[in-house]
Tab-separated table of C-alpha atoms in Angstrom:
chain	number	residue	atom	x	y	z
A	1	MET	CA	127.860	101.013	-0.167
A	2	THR	CA	130.195	98.048	-0.465
A	3	ALA	CA	129.996	95.531	2.355
A	4	PRO	CA	133.270	94.886	4.200
A	5	ASP	CA	134.991	91.649	3.255
A	6	LYS	CA	135.120	88.694	5.603
A	7	SER	CA	138.786	89.184	6.482
A	8	SER	CA	138.225	92.721	7.762
A	9	LEU	CA	135.166	91.657	9.764
A	10	GLN	CA	137.094	88.738	11.211
A	11	ALA	CA	139.919	91.059	12.238
A	12	GLY	CA	137.474	93.529	13.754
A	13	VAL	CA	135.685	90.904	15.818
A	14	GLN	CA	139.000	89.455	16.978
A	15	LYS	CA	140.187	92.908	18.057
A	16	VAL	CA	137.056	93.488	20.134
A	17	LEU	CA	137.394	90.134	21.889
A	18	ASP	CA	141.094	90.656	22.552
A	19	THR	CA	140.339	94.049	24.088
A	20	TYR	CA	137.816	92.654	26.534
A	21	THR	CA	139.894	89.634	27.566
A	22	ALA	CA	143.167	91.557	27.959
A	23	GLY	CA	142.739	92.674	31.563
A	24	THR	CA	140.739	92.340	34.765
A	25	GLY	CA	138.774	95.590	34.710
A	26	PRO	CA	135.026	95.939	35.343
A	27	ASN	CA	134.231	95.375	31.662
A	28	ASN	CA	136.631	92.503	31.069
A	29	VAL	CA	135.970	88.763	30.906
A	30	PRO	CA	138.328	85.756	31.177
A	31	GLY	CA	137.463	84.480	27.715
A	32	ALA	CA	134.956	84.796	24.917
A	33	VAL	CA	133.921	83.357	21.563
A	34	ALA	CA	132.008	85.237	18.873
A	35	TYR	CA	130.390	83.554	15.899
A	36	VAL	CA	128.706	85.718	13.273
A	37	ALA	CA	126.670	84.525	10.289
A	38	ASP	CA	124.458	86.407	7.869
A	39	ALA	CA	120.890	85.526	6.944
A	40	SER	CA	122.113	83.332	4.090
A	41	GLY	CA	123.854	81.101	6.616
A	42	LYS	CA	127.297	82.215	5.487
A	43	GLU	CA	129.926	82.482	8.208
A	44	VAL	CA	131.051	86.099	8.561
A	45	ALA	CA	133.402	85.827	11.534
A	46	TRP	CA	134.417	83.268	14.134
A	47	ALA	CA	136.864	84.367	16.796
A	48	ALA	CA	138.022	83.293	20.244
A	49	SER	CA	140.131	85.041	22.853
A	50	GLY	CA	141.251	84.641	26.445
A	51	VAL	CA	141.191	81.505	28.557
A	52	LEU	CA	138.702	78.695	29.010
A	53	GLU	CA	138.466	79.366	32.734
A	54	LEU	CA	139.817	82.002	35.098
A	55	GLY	CA	143.073	80.911	36.701
A	56	LYS	CA	143.801	78.160	34.183
A	57	PRO	CA	146.044	78.328	31.100
A	58	GLU	CA	143.868	76.502	28.562
A	59	PRO	CA	142.939	78.979	25.810
A	60	MET	CA	139.415	79.703	24.693
A	61	LYS	CA	138.857	78.158	21.243
A	62	ASN	CA	136.262	78.357	18.504
A	63	ASP	CA	134.920	74.919	19.384
A	64	THR	CA	134.439	75.707	23.077
A	65	ILE	CA	131.207	74.489	24.648
A	66	PHE	CA	129.210	76.855	26.856
A	67	TRP	CA	126.412	76.424	29.359
A	68	ILE	CA	123.911	78.632	27.521
A	69	ALA	CA	121.505	79.060	30.450
A	70	SER	CA	118.366	80.985	29.427
A	71	CYS	CA	119.277	80.851	25.745
A	72	SER	CA	117.838	77.343	26.157
A	73	LYS	CA	114.323	78.784	26.392
A	74	LEU	CA	114.050	79.463	22.674
A	75	LEU	CA	114.182	75.761	21.861
A	76	ILE	CA	111.309	74.680	24.086
A	77	ALA	CA	109.181	77.410	22.518
A	78	ILE	CA	110.064	76.022	19.085
A	79	ALA	CA	109.250	72.476	20.212
A	80	ALA	CA	105.852	73.477	21.624
A	81	LEU	CA	104.938	75.405	18.480
A	82	GLN	CA	105.972	72.409	16.353
A	83	LEU	CA	103.518	70.198	18.227
A	84	ALA	CA	100.855	72.893	17.942
A	85	GLU	CA	101.411	72.984	14.165
A	86	ARG	CA	100.841	69.238	14.015
A	87	GLY	CA	97.647	69.424	16.048
A	88	GLN	CA	99.203	67.428	18.873
A	89	LEU	CA	99.313	70.212	21.459
A	90	ASN	CA	96.728	72.905	22.194
A	91	LEU	CA	98.439	75.834	23.905
A	92	ASP	CA	95.166	76.746	25.629
A	93	ASP	CA	94.893	73.378	27.385
A	94	SER	CA	95.393	73.370	31.156
A	95	ILE	CA	98.832	72.070	32.038
A	96	ASP	CA	97.367	69.466	34.421
A	97	LYS	CA	96.085	67.598	31.365
A	98	PHE	CA	99.716	66.547	30.919
A	99	LEU	CA	101.049	67.058	34.462
A	100	PRO	CA	98.325	66.010	36.942
A	101	GLU	CA	100.461	67.090	39.912
A	102	ALA	CA	100.221	70.714	38.756
A	103	GLY	CA	96.490	70.607	39.458
A	104	LYS	CA	97.039	69.631	43.091
A	105	LEU	CA	99.342	72.486	44.114
A	106	LYS	CA	98.268	75.257	46.495
A	107	MET	CA	99.273	78.902	46.884
A	108	LEU	CA	102.589	79.480	48.651
A	109	LYS	CA	101.347	82.450	50.676
A	110	ASP	CA	98.322	80.931	52.396
A	111	GLY	CA	97.787	77.372	51.185
A	112	SER	CA	94.619	78.296	49.307
A	113	THR	CA	93.535	76.862	45.970
A	114	PRO	CA	94.708	78.930	42.966
A	115	ASN	CA	92.113	80.816	40.946
A	116	LYS	CA	92.873	78.625	37.941
A	117	ILE	CA	95.252	75.984	36.656
A	118	PRO	CA	97.805	77.488	34.253
A	119	THR	CA	97.609	76.687	30.565
A	120	VAL	CA	100.447	75.506	28.362
A	121	LYS	CA	100.543	79.066	27.012
A	122	ASP	CA	100.969	80.400	30.560
A	123	THR	CA	103.968	78.149	31.113
A	124	LEU	CA	105.642	79.314	27.904
A	125	LEU	CA	105.070	82.983	28.748
A	126	ILE	CA	106.327	82.772	32.370
A	127	LEU	CA	102.784	83.247	33.691
A	128	SER	CA	102.187	79.891	35.378
A	129	GLY	CA	102.703	81.214	38.913
A	130	GLN	CA	105.801	79.114	39.503
A	131	ALA	CA	108.829	80.916	40.943
A	132	CYS	CA	112.518	80.070	41.349
A	133	ALA	CA	113.961	79.767	44.851
A	134	LEU	CA	117.072	81.671	43.768
A	135	PHE	CA	114.981	84.758	42.965
A	136	ASN	CA	112.082	84.478	45.422
A	137	GLN	CA	112.741	84.699	49.160
A	138	GLU	CA	109.356	83.258	50.162
A	139	LEU	CA	109.990	80.158	48.085
A	140	ALA	CA	113.562	79.928	49.389
A	141	ASP	CA	112.126	80.010	52.923
A	142	TRP	CA	109.696	77.234	51.940
A	143	PHE	CA	112.642	75.122	50.802
A	144	GLY	CA	114.390	75.951	54.083
A	145	SER	CA	111.362	74.802	56.080
A	146	ASN	CA	111.745	71.475	54.300
A	147	GLY	CA	115.425	71.250	55.188
A	148	LEU	CA	116.694	72.197	51.739
A	149	PRO	CA	118.847	75.051	50.400
A	150	PRO	CA	117.442	77.224	47.575
A	151	THR	CA	119.869	75.591	45.141
A	152	ALA	CA	117.950	72.324	45.637
A	153	HIS	CA	115.483	73.777	43.148
A	154	LEU	CA	118.088	72.897	40.499
A	155	ASP	CA	119.081	69.384	41.570
A	156	SER	CA	117.182	67.700	38.689
A	157	LYS	CA	114.741	65.867	40.946
A	158	LYS	CA	111.288	65.969	39.382
A	159	GLU	CA	109.537	66.666	42.697
A	160	ARG	CA	111.406	70.001	42.935
A	161	LEU	CA	109.463	71.247	39.917
A	162	TYR	CA	106.172	70.921	41.797
A	163	THR	CA	106.457	73.752	44.313
A	164	PRO	CA	103.507	75.842	45.566
A	165	TYR	CA	102.290	78.666	43.342
A	166	ALA	CA	104.104	81.892	44.240
A	167	SER	CA	101.572	83.997	42.310
A	168	GLN	CA	98.145	83.460	40.791
A	169	PRO	CA	98.494	81.637	37.441
A	170	GLY	CA	97.954	83.951	34.497
A	171	GLU	CA	97.920	87.078	36.674
A	172	GLU	CA	101.611	87.847	37.146
A	173	TRP	CA	104.815	87.511	35.125
A	174	ASN	CA	106.926	85.678	37.685
A	175	TYR	CA	110.274	84.230	36.692
A	176	GLY	CA	110.643	80.591	37.642
A	177	PHE	CA	110.204	77.026	36.441
A	178	ASN	CA	107.301	77.834	34.141
A	179	ILE	CA	108.971	76.735	30.914
A	180	ASP	CA	110.189	73.527	32.490
A	181	TRP	CA	106.550	72.504	32.852
A	182	ALA	CA	106.121	73.200	29.149
A	183	GLY	CA	109.058	70.888	28.506
A	184	MET	CA	107.462	68.118	30.532
A	185	ALA	CA	104.260	68.568	28.513
A	186	VAL	CA	106.228	68.216	25.269
A	187	GLU	CA	107.700	64.973	26.593
A	188	VAL	CA	104.253	63.618	27.486
A	189	VAL	CA	102.706	64.556	24.136
A	190	SER	CA	105.620	63.345	22.010
A	191	GLY	CA	106.392	60.265	24.075
A	192	LYS	CA	110.089	61.181	23.985
A	193	ASP	CA	112.515	62.800	26.393
A	194	LEU	CA	113.551	66.313	25.356
A	195	GLU	CA	117.077	65.287	24.400
A	196	THR	CA	115.642	62.861	21.849
A	197	TYR	CA	112.846	65.186	20.718
A	198	TYR	CA	115.248	68.076	20.105
A	199	ARG	CA	117.674	65.839	18.244
A	200	GLU	CA	115.023	64.475	15.884
A	201	ASN	CA	112.988	67.640	15.349
A	202	ILE	CA	115.469	70.525	15.638
A	203	PHE	CA	119.085	69.377	15.603
A	204	GLU	CA	119.083	66.790	12.809
A	205	PRO	CA	117.091	68.987	10.364
A	206	LEU	CA	119.657	71.760	10.910
A	207	GLY	CA	122.780	69.589	10.965
A	208	ILE	CA	123.450	70.364	14.641
A	209	LYS	CA	125.658	67.928	16.539
A	210	GLU	CA	126.848	69.841	19.592
A	211	ILE	CA	123.876	71.067	21.601
A	212	THR	CA	122.819	68.842	24.487
A	213	PHE	CA	121.398	68.615	27.992
A	214	LYS	CA	124.016	65.952	28.757
A	215	PRO	CA	127.542	67.222	28.040
A	216	ARG	CA	129.185	64.453	30.066
A	217	SER	CA	127.789	61.570	28.036
A	218	ALA	CA	128.318	63.574	24.833
A	219	GLY	CA	132.028	63.863	25.653
A	220	LEU	CA	131.927	67.672	25.639
A	221	VAL	CA	133.075	68.460	29.191
A	222	PRO	CA	136.797	68.771	28.267
A	223	ARG	CA	135.823	71.677	25.990
A	224	LEU	CA	133.381	73.250	28.448
A	225	ALA	CA	134.082	76.861	29.388
A	226	GLY	CA	134.163	77.673	33.072
A	227	SER	CA	131.302	79.601	34.640
A	228	HIS	CA	132.023	82.953	36.222
A	229	VAL	CA	130.228	85.632	38.211
A	230	ARG	CA	130.971	89.332	38.633
A	231	ASN	CA	130.690	90.642	42.202
A	232	GLU	CA	129.543	94.087	43.290
A	233	GLN	CA	133.108	95.377	43.036
A	234	GLY	CA	133.244	94.334	39.394
A	235	GLU	CA	135.627	91.448	40.006
A	236	VAL	CA	135.148	88.192	38.110
A	237	THR	CA	135.400	84.942	40.061
A	238	ASN	CA	134.896	81.276	39.230
A	239	PHE	CA	131.493	79.722	39.770
A	240	PHE	CA	130.387	76.139	39.238
A	241	PRO	CA	127.593	75.780	36.645
A	242	LEU	CA	124.216	75.611	38.366
A	243	LEU	CA	123.027	72.952	35.935
A	244	LEU	CA	125.673	70.271	35.454
A	245	PRO	CA	124.213	67.281	37.327
A	246	GLU	CA	125.382	63.702	37.316
A	247	GLU	CA	123.467	62.493	34.285
A	248	ASP	CA	122.707	59.019	35.591
A	249	GLN	CA	120.827	60.691	38.455
A	250	MET	CA	118.808	63.156	36.356
A	251	GLU	CA	115.067	62.812	36.898
A	252	ALA	CA	114.149	66.051	35.147
A	253	ILE	CA	115.546	68.049	32.245
A	254	TYR	CA	115.496	71.835	32.472
A	255	PRO	CA	114.585	73.265	29.045
A	256	GLY	CA	114.519	76.746	30.557
A	257	ALA	CA	118.243	76.798	31.297
A	258	GLY	CA	119.814	73.372	30.882
A	259	LEU	CA	121.456	73.279	27.455
A	260	PHE	CA	125.156	73.253	26.606
A	261	ALA	CA	126.220	74.321	23.128
A	262	ASN	CA	128.878	75.523	20.737
A	263	GLY	CA	128.086	79.011	19.481
A	264	SER	CA	128.247	78.122	15.802
A	265	GLU	CA	125.663	75.389	16.314
A	266	TYR	CA	123.211	77.653	18.141
A	267	VAL	CA	123.436	80.217	15.352
A	268	LYS	CA	122.055	77.621	12.919
A	269	ILE	CA	118.751	77.865	14.787
A	270	LEU	CA	118.776	81.660	14.532
A	271	VAL	CA	119.557	81.531	10.815
A	272	ALA	CA	116.615	79.182	10.252
A	273	LEU	CA	114.313	81.599	12.084
A	274	LEU	CA	115.635	84.501	9.998
A	275	ASN	CA	114.502	82.510	6.963
A	276	LYS	CA	110.934	81.818	8.096
A	277	GLY	CA	111.825	78.522	9.723
A	278	THR	CA	113.954	76.873	7.015
A	279	HIS	CA	117.752	76.907	6.999
A	280	PRO	CA	119.006	78.148	3.598
A	281	VAL	CA	122.077	75.889	3.621
A	282	GLN	CA	121.033	72.811	5.600
A	283	GLY	CA	117.577	72.833	4.004
A	284	GLY	CA	115.825	71.651	7.151
A	285	THR	CA	112.612	73.252	8.386
A	286	ILE	CA	111.895	73.631	12.091
A	287	LEU	CA	108.792	75.865	11.954
A	288	LYS	CA	106.282	77.126	9.439
A	289	PRO	CA	106.527	80.851	8.568
A	290	GLU	CA	103.372	81.680	10.519
A	291	SER	CA	104.787	79.975	13.602
A	292	VAL	CA	107.981	82.007	13.330
A	293	GLU	CA	105.838	85.150	13.351
A	294	LEU	CA	103.965	83.864	16.401
A	295	LEU	CA	107.275	83.089	18.115
A	296	LYS	CA	108.199	86.782	18.152
A	297	LYS	CA	104.737	88.322	18.613
A	298	ASP	CA	104.081	90.390	21.762
A	299	GLN	CA	101.977	88.396	24.230
A	300	LEU	CA	101.703	90.545	27.370
A	301	GLU	CA	99.267	93.359	28.122
A	302	GLY	CA	98.738	95.893	30.919
A	303	LYS	CA	100.173	94.995	34.319
A	304	LEU	CA	101.947	91.945	32.950
A	305	ILE	CA	104.219	94.247	30.942
A	306	ASP	CA	104.998	96.233	34.097
A	307	ASP	CA	106.045	92.985	35.794
A	308	LEU	CA	109.062	92.814	33.475
A	309	GLU	CA	110.570	95.732	35.439
A	310	ARG	CA	110.036	94.191	38.868
A	311	LYS	CA	113.120	93.579	40.971
A	312	PHE	CA	113.834	90.020	42.024
A	313	ASP	CA	115.042	88.841	45.417
A	314	ARG	CA	118.773	88.253	45.715
A	315	VAL	CA	118.528	85.023	47.670
A	316	ILE	CA	122.243	84.337	47.115
A	317	PRO	CA	123.688	87.870	46.713
A	318	ALA	CA	127.142	86.658	45.681
A	319	VAL	CA	125.839	85.145	42.462
A	320	ILE	CA	122.393	86.611	41.781
A	321	SER	CA	121.753	90.089	40.402
A	322	ASP	CA	118.849	91.980	41.982
A	323	ARG	CA	117.439	92.513	38.511
A	324	PHE	CA	116.968	89.622	36.161
A	325	VAL	CA	115.085	90.708	33.081
A	326	GLY	CA	115.136	94.423	33.860
A	327	CYS	CA	118.924	94.358	34.010
A	328	LEU	CA	118.961	93.876	30.241
A	329	SER	CA	116.953	96.990	29.525
A	330	PRO	CA	115.772	98.899	32.620
A	331	GLY	CA	113.230	101.573	31.858
A	332	LEU	CA	112.886	100.666	28.186
A	333	LYS	CA	109.620	99.596	26.598
A	334	LYS	CA	109.534	95.838	26.311
A	335	ASN	CA	107.252	92.846	25.996
A	336	TRP	CA	107.498	89.074	26.155
A	337	ALA	CA	107.002	86.709	23.241
A	338	TYR	CA	107.116	82.923	23.077
A	339	GLY	CA	110.705	83.397	21.905
A	340	GLY	CA	111.717	85.596	24.842
A	341	LEU	CA	112.144	89.238	25.818
A	342	ARG	CA	111.348	91.740	23.090
A	343	LEU	CA	112.647	95.312	23.209
A	344	LYS	CA	110.323	97.944	21.791
A	345	GLU	CA	112.785	100.825	21.602
A	346	LYS	CA	116.472	101.322	20.938
A	347	HIS	CA	118.840	100.243	23.687
A	348	PRO	CA	121.302	103.052	24.566
A	349	LYS	CA	124.292	100.694	24.527
A	350	ARG	CA	123.286	97.706	22.423
A	351	GLY	CA	121.595	99.847	19.800
A	352	LEU	CA	118.970	97.236	18.990
A	353	SER	CA	115.216	97.487	19.128
A	354	ASP	CA	112.193	95.348	18.281
A	355	ASP	CA	114.308	92.233	18.719
A	356	VAL	CA	113.727	88.988	20.565
A	357	ARG	CA	116.467	88.008	22.974
């Protein structure tokens, strides 16, 4: 069977985007960009449609910058596995070896001492016992008792990352600031802030110039797409990015959700992973082949797998879905790898299975 040529694929992708940005229905969006490359690193399609932000005339363009939220998580997993390859980081070490404050925290429910201190591996797999105040009412109430709103959990102050354990470390998959602890460990081990570490060890080897935790200082804000949320009626409204702090006041970087990127740049990372860690065009290597396999290997067993279906608290109903991971694939077999959620059967709409997302 002859593969379709690039022009027909480009036209097809453009048509899909135009369809979904043409109106205000429950399936429509203000704007979108799609970048498609094959495993050889060759660009297959790159299309943009709609507007940069709802209610404004500026068009969405190929070079638009997006807050990529949880797509950020893949990079901290890569960074941790890089240090493990080099013998600089043992994933089985307790996290308090690098973050002493983590060893002093108590349980949120009753103030007792946790059964154990989480390991670096626990933090990467969302098993550290840390929660997020936007998805956990008990933790939101704890913030309230300290005179703070739940959104204070995202104000880039380092002390906010040391909240009481919402669940026993290693015993429950509990979405929260687990991976951000892993990021802090990478900074301690490498002696570099994550922006610098990523640039030297991931971005430069792959020729990436437009992925950053600091879009203001990088001059990318004029091209930044607006953030939006869909309410229960299906309407899309504007919403300020949860992670766009004043950079001169940043005490902590959030590797779990803090990156801003152009789509074509992010795909370079995916292409490298499709080629066992080495980009076929740029030539840079970010992981050894065995580490790429580890990145996508199932890591959860028993009850921990069931936790992926658990509903999360809608602390701010206007902007938070009541399902966070489950909303991607409710009822389907799934697992969690260092690289993220892994579906184990075909999705009825997305048609993909055995993938890491």
